[in-house]
GROMACS .gro file of N, CA and C in nm:
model
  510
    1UNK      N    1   2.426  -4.809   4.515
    1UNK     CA    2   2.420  -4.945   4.464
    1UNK      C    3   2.274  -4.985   4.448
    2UNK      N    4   2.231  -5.036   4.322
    2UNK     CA    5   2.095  -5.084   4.262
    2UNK      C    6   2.113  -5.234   4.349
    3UNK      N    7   1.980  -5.259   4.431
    3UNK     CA    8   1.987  -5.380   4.462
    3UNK      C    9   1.876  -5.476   4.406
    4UNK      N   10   1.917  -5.570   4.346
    4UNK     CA   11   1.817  -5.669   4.275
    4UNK      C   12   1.816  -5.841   4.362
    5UNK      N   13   1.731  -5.876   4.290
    5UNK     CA   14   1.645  -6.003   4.339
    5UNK      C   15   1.723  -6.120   4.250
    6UNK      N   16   1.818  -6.151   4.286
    6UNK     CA   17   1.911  -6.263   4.166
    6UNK      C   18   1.801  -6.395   4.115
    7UNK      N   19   1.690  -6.406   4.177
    7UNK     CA   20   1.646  -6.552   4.148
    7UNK      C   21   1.590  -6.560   4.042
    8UNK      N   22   1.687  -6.667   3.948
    8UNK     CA   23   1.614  -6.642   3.820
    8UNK      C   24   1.650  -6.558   3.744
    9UNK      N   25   1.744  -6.460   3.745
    9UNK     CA   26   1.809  -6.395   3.695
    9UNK      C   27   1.905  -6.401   3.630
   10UNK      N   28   1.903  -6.372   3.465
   10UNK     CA   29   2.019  -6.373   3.396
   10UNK      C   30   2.074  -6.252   3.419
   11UNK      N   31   2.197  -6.242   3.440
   11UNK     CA   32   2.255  -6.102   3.430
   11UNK      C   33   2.353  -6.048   3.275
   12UNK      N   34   2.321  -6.142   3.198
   12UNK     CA   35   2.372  -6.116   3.079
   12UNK      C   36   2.354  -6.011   2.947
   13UNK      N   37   2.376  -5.971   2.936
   13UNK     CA   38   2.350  -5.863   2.844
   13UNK      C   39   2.311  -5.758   2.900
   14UNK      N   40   2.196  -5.679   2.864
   14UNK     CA   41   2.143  -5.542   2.933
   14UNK      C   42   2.013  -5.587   2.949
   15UNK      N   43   1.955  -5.502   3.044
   15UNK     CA   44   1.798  -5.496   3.060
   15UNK      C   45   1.774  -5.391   3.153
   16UNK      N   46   1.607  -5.373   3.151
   16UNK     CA   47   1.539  -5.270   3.279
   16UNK      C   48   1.521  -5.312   3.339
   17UNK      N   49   1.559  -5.265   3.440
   17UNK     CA   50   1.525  -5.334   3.604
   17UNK      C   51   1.353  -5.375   3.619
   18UNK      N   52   1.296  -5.513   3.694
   18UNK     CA   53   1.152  -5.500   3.690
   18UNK      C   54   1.083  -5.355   3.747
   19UNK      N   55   0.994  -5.343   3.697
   19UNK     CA   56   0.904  -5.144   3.730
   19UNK      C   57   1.019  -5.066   3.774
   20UNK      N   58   1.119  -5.080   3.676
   20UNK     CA   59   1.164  -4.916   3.689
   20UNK      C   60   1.186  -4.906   3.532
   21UNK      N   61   1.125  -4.834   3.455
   21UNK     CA   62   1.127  -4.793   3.336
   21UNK      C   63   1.284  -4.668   3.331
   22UNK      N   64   1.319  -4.626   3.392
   22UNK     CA   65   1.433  -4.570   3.387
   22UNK      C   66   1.580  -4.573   3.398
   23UNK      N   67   1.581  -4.716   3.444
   23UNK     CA   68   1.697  -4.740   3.449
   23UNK      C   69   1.722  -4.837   3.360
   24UNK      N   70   1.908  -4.843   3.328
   24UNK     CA   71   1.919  -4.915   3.215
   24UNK      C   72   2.061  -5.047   3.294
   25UNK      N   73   2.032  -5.167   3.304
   25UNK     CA   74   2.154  -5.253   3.345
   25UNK      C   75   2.242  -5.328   3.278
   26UNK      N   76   2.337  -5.333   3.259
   26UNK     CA   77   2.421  -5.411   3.148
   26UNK      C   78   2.500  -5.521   3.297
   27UNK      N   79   2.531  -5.643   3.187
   27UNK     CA   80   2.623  -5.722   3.262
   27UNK      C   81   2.785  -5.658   3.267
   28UNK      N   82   2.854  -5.673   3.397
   28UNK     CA   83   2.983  -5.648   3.414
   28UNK      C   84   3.098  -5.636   3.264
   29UNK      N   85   3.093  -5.705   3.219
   29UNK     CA   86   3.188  -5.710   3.091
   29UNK      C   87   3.085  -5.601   2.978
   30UNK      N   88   2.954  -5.590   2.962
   30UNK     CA   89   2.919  -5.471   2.873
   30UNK      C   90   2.923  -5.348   2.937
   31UNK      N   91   2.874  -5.330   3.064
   31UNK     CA   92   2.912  -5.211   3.138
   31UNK      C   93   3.092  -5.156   3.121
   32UNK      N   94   3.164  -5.230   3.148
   32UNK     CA   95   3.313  -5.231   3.122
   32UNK      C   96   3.323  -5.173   3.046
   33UNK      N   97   3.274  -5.206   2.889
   33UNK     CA   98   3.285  -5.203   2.777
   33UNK      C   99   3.220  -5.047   2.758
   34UNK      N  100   3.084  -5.013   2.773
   34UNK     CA  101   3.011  -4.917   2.806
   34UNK      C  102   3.075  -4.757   2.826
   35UNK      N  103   3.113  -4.810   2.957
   35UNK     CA  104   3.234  -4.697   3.054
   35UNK      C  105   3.306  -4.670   2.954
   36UNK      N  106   3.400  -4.785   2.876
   36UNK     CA  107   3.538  -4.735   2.793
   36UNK      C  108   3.471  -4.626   2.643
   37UNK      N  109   3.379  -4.676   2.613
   37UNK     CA  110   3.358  -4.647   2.484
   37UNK      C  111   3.287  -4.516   2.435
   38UNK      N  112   3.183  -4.493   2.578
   38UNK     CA  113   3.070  -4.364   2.585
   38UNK      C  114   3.118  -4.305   2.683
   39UNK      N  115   3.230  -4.353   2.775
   39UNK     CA  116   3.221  -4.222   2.908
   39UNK      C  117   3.135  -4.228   2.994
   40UNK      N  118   3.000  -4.323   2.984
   40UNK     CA  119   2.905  -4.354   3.079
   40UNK      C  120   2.976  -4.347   3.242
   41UNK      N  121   2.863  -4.322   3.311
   41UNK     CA  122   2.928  -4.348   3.480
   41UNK      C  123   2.811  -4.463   3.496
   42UNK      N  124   2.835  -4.562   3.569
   42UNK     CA  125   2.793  -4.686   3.655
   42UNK      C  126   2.782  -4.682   3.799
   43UNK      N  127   2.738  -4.735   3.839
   43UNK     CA  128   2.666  -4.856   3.965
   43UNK      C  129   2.683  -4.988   3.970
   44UNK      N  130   2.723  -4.955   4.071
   44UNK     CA  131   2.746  -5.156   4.063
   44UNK      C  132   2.617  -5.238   4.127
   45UNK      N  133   2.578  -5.316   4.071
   45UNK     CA  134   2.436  -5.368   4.117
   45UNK      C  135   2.481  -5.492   4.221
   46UNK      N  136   2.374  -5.491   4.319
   46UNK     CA  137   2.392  -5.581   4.425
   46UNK      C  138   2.274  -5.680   4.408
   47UNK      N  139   2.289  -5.800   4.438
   47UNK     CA  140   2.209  -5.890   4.500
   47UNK      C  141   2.145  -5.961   4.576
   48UNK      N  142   2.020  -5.965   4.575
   48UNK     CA  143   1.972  -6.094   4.702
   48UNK      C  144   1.947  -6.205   4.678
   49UNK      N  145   2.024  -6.278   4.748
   49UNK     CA  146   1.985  -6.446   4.749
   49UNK      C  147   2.101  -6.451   4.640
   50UNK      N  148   2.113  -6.541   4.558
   50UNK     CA  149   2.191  -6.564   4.475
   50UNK      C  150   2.204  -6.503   4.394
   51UNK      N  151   2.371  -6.476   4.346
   51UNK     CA  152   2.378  -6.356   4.251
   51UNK      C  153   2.458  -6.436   4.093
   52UNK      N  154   2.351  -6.363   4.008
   52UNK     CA  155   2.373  -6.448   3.870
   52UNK      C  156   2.481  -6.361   3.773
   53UNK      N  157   2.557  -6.296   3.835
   53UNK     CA  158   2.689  -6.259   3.771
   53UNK      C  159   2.726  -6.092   3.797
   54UNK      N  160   2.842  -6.050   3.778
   54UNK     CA  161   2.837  -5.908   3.790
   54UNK      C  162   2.776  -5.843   3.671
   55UNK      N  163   2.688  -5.705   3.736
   55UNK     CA  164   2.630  -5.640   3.669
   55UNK      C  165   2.642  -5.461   3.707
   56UNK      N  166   2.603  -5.376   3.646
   56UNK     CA  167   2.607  -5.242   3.664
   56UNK      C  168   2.464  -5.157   3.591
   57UNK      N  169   2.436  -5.083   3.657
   57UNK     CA  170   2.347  -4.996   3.629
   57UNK      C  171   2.411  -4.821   3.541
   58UNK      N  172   2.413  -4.826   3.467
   58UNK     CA  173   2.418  -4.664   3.392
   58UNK      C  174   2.304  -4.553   3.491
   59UNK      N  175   2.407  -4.423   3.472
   59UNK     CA  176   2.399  -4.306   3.597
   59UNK      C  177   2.336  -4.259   3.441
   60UNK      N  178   2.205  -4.206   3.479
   60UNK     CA  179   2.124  -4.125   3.386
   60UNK      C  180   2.118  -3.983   3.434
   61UNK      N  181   2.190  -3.911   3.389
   61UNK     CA  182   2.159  -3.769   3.440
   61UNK      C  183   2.046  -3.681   3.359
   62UNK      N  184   1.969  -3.607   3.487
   62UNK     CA  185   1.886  -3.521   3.382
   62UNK      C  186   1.961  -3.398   3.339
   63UNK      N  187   1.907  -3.350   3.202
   63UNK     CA  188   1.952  -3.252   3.114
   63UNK      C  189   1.825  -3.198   3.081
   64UNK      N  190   1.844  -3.056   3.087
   64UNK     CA  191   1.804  -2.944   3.028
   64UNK      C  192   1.664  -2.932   3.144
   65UNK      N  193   1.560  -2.793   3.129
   65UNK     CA  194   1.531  -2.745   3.213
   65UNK      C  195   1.349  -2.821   3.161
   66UNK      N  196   1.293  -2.796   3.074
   66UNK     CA  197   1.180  -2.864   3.026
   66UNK      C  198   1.210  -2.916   2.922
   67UNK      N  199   1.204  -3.048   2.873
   67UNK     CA  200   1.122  -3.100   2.706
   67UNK      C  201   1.016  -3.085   2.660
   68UNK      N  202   0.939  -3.065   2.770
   68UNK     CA  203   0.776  -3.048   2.710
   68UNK      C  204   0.713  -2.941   2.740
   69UNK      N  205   0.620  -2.885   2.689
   69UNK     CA  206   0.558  -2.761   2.702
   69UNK      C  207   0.401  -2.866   2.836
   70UNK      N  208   0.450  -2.793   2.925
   70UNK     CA  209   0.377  -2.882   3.030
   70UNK      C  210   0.229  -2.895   2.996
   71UNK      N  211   0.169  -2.715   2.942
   71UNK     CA  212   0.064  -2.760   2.850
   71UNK      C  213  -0.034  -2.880   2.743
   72UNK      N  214   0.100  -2.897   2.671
   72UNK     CA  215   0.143  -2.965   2.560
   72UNK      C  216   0.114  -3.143   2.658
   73UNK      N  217   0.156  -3.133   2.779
   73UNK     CA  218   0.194  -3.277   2.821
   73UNK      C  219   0.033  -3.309   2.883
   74UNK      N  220   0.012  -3.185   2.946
   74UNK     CA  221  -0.183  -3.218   2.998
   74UNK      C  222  -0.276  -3.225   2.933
   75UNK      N  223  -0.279  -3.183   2.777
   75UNK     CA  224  -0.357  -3.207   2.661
   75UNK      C  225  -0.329  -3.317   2.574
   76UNK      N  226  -0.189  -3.432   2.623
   76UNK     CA  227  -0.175  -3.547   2.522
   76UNK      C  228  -0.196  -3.637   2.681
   77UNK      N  229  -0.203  -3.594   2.757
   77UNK     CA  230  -0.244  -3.697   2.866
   77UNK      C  231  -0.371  -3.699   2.921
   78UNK      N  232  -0.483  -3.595   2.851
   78UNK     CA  233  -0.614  -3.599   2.858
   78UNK      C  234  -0.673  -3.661   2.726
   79UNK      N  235  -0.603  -3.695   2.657
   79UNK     CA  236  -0.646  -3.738   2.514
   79UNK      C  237  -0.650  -3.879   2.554
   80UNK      N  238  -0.516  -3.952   2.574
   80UNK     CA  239  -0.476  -4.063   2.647
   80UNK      C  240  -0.558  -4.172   2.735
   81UNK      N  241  -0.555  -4.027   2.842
   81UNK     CA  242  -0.564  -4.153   2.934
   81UNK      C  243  -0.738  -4.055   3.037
   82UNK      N  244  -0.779  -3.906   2.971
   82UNK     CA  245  -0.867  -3.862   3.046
   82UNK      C  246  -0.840  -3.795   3.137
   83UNK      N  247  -0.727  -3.753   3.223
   83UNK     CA  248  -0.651  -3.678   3.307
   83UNK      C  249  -0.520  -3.629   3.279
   84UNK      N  250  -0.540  -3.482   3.333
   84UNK     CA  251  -0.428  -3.409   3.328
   84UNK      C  252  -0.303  -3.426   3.383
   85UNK      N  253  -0.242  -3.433   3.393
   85UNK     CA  254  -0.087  -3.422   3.518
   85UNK      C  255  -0.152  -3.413   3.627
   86UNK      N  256  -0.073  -3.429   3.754
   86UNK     CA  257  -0.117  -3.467   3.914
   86UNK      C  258   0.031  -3.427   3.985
   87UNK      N  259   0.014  -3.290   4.086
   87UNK     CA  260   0.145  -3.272   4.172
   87UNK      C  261   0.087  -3.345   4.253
   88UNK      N  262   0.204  -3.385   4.264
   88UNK     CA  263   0.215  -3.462   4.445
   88UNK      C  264   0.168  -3.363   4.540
   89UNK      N  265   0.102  -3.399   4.662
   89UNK     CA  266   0.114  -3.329   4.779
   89UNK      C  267   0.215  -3.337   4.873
   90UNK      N  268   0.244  -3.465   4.842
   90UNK     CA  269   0.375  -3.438   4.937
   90UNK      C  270   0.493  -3.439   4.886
   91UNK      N  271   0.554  -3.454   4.773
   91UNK     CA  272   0.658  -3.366   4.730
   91UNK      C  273   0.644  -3.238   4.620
   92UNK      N  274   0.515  -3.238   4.564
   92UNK     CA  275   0.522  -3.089   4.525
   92UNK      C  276   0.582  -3.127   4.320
   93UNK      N  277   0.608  -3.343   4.356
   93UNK     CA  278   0.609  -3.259   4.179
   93UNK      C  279   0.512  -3.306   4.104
   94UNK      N  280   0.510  -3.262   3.958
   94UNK     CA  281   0.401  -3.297   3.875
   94UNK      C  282   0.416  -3.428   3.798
   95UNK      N  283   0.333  -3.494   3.767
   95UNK     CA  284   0.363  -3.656   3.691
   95UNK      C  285   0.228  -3.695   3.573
   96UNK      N  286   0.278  -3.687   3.440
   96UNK     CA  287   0.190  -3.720   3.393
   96UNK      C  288   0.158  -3.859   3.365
   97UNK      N  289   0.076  -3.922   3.318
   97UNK     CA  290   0.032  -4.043   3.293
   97UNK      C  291   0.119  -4.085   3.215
   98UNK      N  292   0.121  -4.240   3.157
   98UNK     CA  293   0.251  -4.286   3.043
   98UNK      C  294   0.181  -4.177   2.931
   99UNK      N  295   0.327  -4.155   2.845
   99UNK     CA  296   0.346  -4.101   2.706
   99UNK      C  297   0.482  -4.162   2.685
  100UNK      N  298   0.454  -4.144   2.528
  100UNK     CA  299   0.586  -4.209   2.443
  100UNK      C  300   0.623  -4.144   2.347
  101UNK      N  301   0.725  -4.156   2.301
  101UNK     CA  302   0.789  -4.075   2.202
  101UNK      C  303   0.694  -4.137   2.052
  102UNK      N  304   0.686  -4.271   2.060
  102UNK     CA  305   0.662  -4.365   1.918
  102UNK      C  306   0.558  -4.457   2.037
  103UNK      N  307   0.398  -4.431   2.114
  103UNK     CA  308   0.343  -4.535   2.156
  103UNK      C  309   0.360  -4.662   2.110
  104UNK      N  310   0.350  -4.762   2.147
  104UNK     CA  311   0.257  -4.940   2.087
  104UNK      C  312   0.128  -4.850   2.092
  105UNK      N  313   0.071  -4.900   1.999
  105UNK     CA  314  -0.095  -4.905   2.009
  105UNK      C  315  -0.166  -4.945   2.141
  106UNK      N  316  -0.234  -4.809   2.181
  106UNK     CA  317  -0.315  -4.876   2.256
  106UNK      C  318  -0.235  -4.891   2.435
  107UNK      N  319  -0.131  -4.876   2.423
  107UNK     CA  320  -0.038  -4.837   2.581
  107UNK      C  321  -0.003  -4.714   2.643
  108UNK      N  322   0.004  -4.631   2.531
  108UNK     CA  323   0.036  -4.487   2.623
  108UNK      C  324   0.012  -4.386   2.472
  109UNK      N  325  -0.030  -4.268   2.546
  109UNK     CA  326  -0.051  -4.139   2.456
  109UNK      C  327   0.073  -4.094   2.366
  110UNK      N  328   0.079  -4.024   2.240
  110UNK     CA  329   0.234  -3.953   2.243
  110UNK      C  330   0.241  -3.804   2.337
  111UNK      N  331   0.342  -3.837   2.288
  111UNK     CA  332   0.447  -3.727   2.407
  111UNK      C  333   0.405  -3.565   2.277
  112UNK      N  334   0.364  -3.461   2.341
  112UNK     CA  335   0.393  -3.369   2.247
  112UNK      C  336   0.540  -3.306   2.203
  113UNK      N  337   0.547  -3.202   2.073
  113UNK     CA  338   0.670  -3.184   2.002
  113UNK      C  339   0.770  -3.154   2.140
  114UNK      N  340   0.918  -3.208   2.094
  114UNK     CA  341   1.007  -3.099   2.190
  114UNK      C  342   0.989  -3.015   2.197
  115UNK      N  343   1.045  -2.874   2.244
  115UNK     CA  344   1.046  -2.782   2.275
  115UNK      C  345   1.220  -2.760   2.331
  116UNK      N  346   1.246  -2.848   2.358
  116UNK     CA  347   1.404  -2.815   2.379
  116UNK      C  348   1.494  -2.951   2.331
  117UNK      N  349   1.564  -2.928   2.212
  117UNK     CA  350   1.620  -3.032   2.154
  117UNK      C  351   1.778  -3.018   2.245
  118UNK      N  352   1.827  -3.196   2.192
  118UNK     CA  353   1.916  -3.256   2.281
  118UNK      C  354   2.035  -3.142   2.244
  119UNK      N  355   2.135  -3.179   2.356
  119UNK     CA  356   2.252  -3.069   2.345
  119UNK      C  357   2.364  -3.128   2.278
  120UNK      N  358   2.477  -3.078   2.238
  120UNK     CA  359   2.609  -3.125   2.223
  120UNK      C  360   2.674  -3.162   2.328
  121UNK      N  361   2.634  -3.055   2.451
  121UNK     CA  362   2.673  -3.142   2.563
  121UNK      C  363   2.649  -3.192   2.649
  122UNK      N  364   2.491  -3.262   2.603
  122UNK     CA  365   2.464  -3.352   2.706
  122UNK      C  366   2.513  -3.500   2.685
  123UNK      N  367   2.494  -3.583   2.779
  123UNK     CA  368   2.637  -3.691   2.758
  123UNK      C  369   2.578  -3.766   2.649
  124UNK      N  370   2.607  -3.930   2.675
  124UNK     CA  371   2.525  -4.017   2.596
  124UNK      C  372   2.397  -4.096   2.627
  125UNK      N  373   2.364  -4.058   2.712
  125UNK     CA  374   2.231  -4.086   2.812
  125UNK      C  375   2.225  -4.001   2.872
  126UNK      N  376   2.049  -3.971   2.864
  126UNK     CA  377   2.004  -3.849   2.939
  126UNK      C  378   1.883  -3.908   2.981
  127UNK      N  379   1.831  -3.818   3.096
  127UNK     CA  380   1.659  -3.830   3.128
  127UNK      C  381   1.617  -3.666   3.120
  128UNK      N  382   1.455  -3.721   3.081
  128UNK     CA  383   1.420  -3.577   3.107
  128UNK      C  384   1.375  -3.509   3.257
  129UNK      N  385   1.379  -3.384   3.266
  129UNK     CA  386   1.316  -3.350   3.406
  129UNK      C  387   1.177  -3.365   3.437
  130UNK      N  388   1.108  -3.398   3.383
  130UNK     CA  389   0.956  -3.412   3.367
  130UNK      C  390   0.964  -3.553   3.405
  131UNK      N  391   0.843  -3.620   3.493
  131UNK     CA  392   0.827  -3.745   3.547
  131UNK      C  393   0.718  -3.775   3.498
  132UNK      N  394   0.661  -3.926   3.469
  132UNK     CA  395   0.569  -4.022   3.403
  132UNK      C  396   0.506  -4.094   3.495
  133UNK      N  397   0.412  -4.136   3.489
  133UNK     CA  398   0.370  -4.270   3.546
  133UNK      C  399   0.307  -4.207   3.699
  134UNK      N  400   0.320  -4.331   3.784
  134UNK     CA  401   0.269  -4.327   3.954
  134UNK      C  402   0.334  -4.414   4.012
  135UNK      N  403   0.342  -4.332   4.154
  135UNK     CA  404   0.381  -4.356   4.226
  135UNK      C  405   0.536  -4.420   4.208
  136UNK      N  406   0.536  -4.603   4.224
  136UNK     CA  407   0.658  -4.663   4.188
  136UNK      C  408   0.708  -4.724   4.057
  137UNK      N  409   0.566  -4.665   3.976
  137UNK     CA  410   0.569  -4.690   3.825
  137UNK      C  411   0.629  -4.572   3.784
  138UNK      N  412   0.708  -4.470   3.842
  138UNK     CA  413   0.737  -4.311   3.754
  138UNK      C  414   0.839  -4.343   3.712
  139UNK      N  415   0.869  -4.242   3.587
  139UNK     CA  416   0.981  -4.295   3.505
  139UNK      C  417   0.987  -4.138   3.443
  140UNK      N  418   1.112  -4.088   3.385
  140UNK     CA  419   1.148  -4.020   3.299
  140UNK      C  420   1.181  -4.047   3.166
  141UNK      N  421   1.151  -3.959   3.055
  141UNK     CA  422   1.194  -4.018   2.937
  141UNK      C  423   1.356  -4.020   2.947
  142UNK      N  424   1.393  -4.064   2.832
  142UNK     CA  425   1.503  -4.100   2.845
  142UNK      C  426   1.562  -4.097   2.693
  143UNK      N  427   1.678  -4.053   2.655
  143UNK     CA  428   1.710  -4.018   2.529
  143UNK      C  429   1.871  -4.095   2.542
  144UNK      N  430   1.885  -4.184   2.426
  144UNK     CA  431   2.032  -4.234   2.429
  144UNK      C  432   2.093  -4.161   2.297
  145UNK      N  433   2.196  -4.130   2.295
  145UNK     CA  434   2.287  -4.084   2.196
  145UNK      C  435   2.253  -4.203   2.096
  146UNK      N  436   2.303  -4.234   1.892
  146UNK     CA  437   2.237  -4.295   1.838
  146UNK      C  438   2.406  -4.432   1.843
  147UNK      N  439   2.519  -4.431   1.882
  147UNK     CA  440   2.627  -4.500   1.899
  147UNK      C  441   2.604  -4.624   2.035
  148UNK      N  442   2.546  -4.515   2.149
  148UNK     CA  443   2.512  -4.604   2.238
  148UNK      C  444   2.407  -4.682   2.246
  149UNK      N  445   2.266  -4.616   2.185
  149UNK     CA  446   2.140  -4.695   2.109
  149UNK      C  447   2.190  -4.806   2.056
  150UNK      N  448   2.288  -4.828   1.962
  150UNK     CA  449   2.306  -4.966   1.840
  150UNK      C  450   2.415  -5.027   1.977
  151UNK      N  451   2.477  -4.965   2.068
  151UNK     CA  452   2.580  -5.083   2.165
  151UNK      C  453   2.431  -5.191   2.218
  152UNK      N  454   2.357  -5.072   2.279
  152UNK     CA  455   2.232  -5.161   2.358
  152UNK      C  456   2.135  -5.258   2.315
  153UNK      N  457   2.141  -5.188   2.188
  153UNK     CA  458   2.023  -5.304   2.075
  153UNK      C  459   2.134  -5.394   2.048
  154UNK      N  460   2.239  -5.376   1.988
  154UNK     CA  461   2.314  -5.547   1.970
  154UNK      C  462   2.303  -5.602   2.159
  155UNK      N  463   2.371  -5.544   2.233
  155UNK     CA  464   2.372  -5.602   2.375
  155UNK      C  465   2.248  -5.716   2.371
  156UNK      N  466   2.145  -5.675   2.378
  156UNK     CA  467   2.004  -5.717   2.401
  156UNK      C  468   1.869  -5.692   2.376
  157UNK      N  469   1.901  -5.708   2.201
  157UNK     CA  470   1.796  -5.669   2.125
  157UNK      C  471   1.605  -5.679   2.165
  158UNK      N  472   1.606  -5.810   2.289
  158UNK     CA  473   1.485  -5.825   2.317
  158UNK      C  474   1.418  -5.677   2.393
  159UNK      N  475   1.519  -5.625   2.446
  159UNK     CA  476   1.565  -5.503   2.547
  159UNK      C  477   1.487  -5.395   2.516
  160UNK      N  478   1.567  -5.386   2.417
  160UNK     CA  479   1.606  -5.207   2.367
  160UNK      C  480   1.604  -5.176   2.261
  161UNK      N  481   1.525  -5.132   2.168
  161UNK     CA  482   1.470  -5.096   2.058
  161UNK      C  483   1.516  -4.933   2.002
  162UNK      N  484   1.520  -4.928   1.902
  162UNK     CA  485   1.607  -4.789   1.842
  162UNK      C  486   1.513  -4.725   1.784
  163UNK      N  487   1.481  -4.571   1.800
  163UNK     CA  488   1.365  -4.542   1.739
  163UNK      C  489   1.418  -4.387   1.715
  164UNK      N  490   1.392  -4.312   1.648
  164UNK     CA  491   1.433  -4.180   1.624
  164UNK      C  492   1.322  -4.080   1.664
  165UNK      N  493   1.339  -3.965   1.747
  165UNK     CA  494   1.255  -3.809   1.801
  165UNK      C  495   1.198  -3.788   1.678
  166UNK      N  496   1.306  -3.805   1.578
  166UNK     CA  497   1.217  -3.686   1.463
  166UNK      C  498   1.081  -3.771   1.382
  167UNK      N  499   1.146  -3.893   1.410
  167UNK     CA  500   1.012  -3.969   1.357
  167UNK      C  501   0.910  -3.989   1.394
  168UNK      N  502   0.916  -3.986   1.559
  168UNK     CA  503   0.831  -4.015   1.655
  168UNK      C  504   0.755  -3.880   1.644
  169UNK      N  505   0.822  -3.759   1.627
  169UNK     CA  506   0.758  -3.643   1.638
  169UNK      C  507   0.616  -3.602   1.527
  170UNK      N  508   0.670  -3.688   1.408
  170UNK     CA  509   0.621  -3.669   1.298
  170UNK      C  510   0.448  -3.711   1.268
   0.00000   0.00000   0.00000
């Protein structure tokens, strides 16, 4: 169970949890909806202090073994941001700085080409195995099928924006 901070909180539509770039929350009736339509698995999100409606978190599973040629990820994150990837010492994994599939100007490096395109059977949300960011800012990319993309952008267009790999790649 995702536990959130209700104050002030709409729970309506979808959104990212504050600093977690990886997770995705819909309100109770779109999650519902979600589950029936994509097969998604959920979480039920909890609250503190006052709770501004039922909500659920989507189960992002990672798929496939690399997306990025790790190479590929320490030469667009030295371009970026001036540093390479960084293992942890104390868990041993590697994290590069933000990258994006399609940057904003001026916020994060791009991501170099795939190297392992999405599967037939990976579900309708995926993450990648490769981690971003620091510390409690890390995040995985994250790839939505293009059915569940247009549920999330109508859900909460301020949200969630639709953007295509091959364009981003380009």
């Amino acid at each position: 169970v995702l536990t959130l901070d209700g104050r002030g909180m709409d729970a309506s539509g979808g959104w990212w949890p504050v600093s977690w770039r990886d997770g995705v929350c819909l309100s109770g009736a779109l999650a519902d909806a979600a589950v029936e339509a994509f097969g998604v698995e959920t979480l039920d999100v909890g609250w503190h202090g006052e709770s501004p409606g039922a909500a659920a978190q989507l189960v992002i599973p990672v798929c496939g073994r690399a997306w990025f040629d790790p190479d590929g990820l320490d030469a667009a994150s030295v371009a970026a941001h001036g540093v390479p990837g960084v293992v942890c010492p104390a868990c041993g994994v590697k994290r590069w700085r933000p990258l994006a599939f399609n940057p904003p100007p001026g916020l994060a490096g791009r991501l170099p080409p795939m190297r392992l395109r999405p599967d037939s059977s990976w579900g309708p949300i995926v993450a990648s195995p490769e981690w971003f960011g620091d510390g409690l800012n890390s995040y995985r990319q994250i790839l939505v099928r293009p059915d569940l993309g247009e549920f999330l952008n109508t859900a909460s267009p301020r949200d969630f924006r639709i953007q295509s790999i091959d364009k981003a790649a380009a």
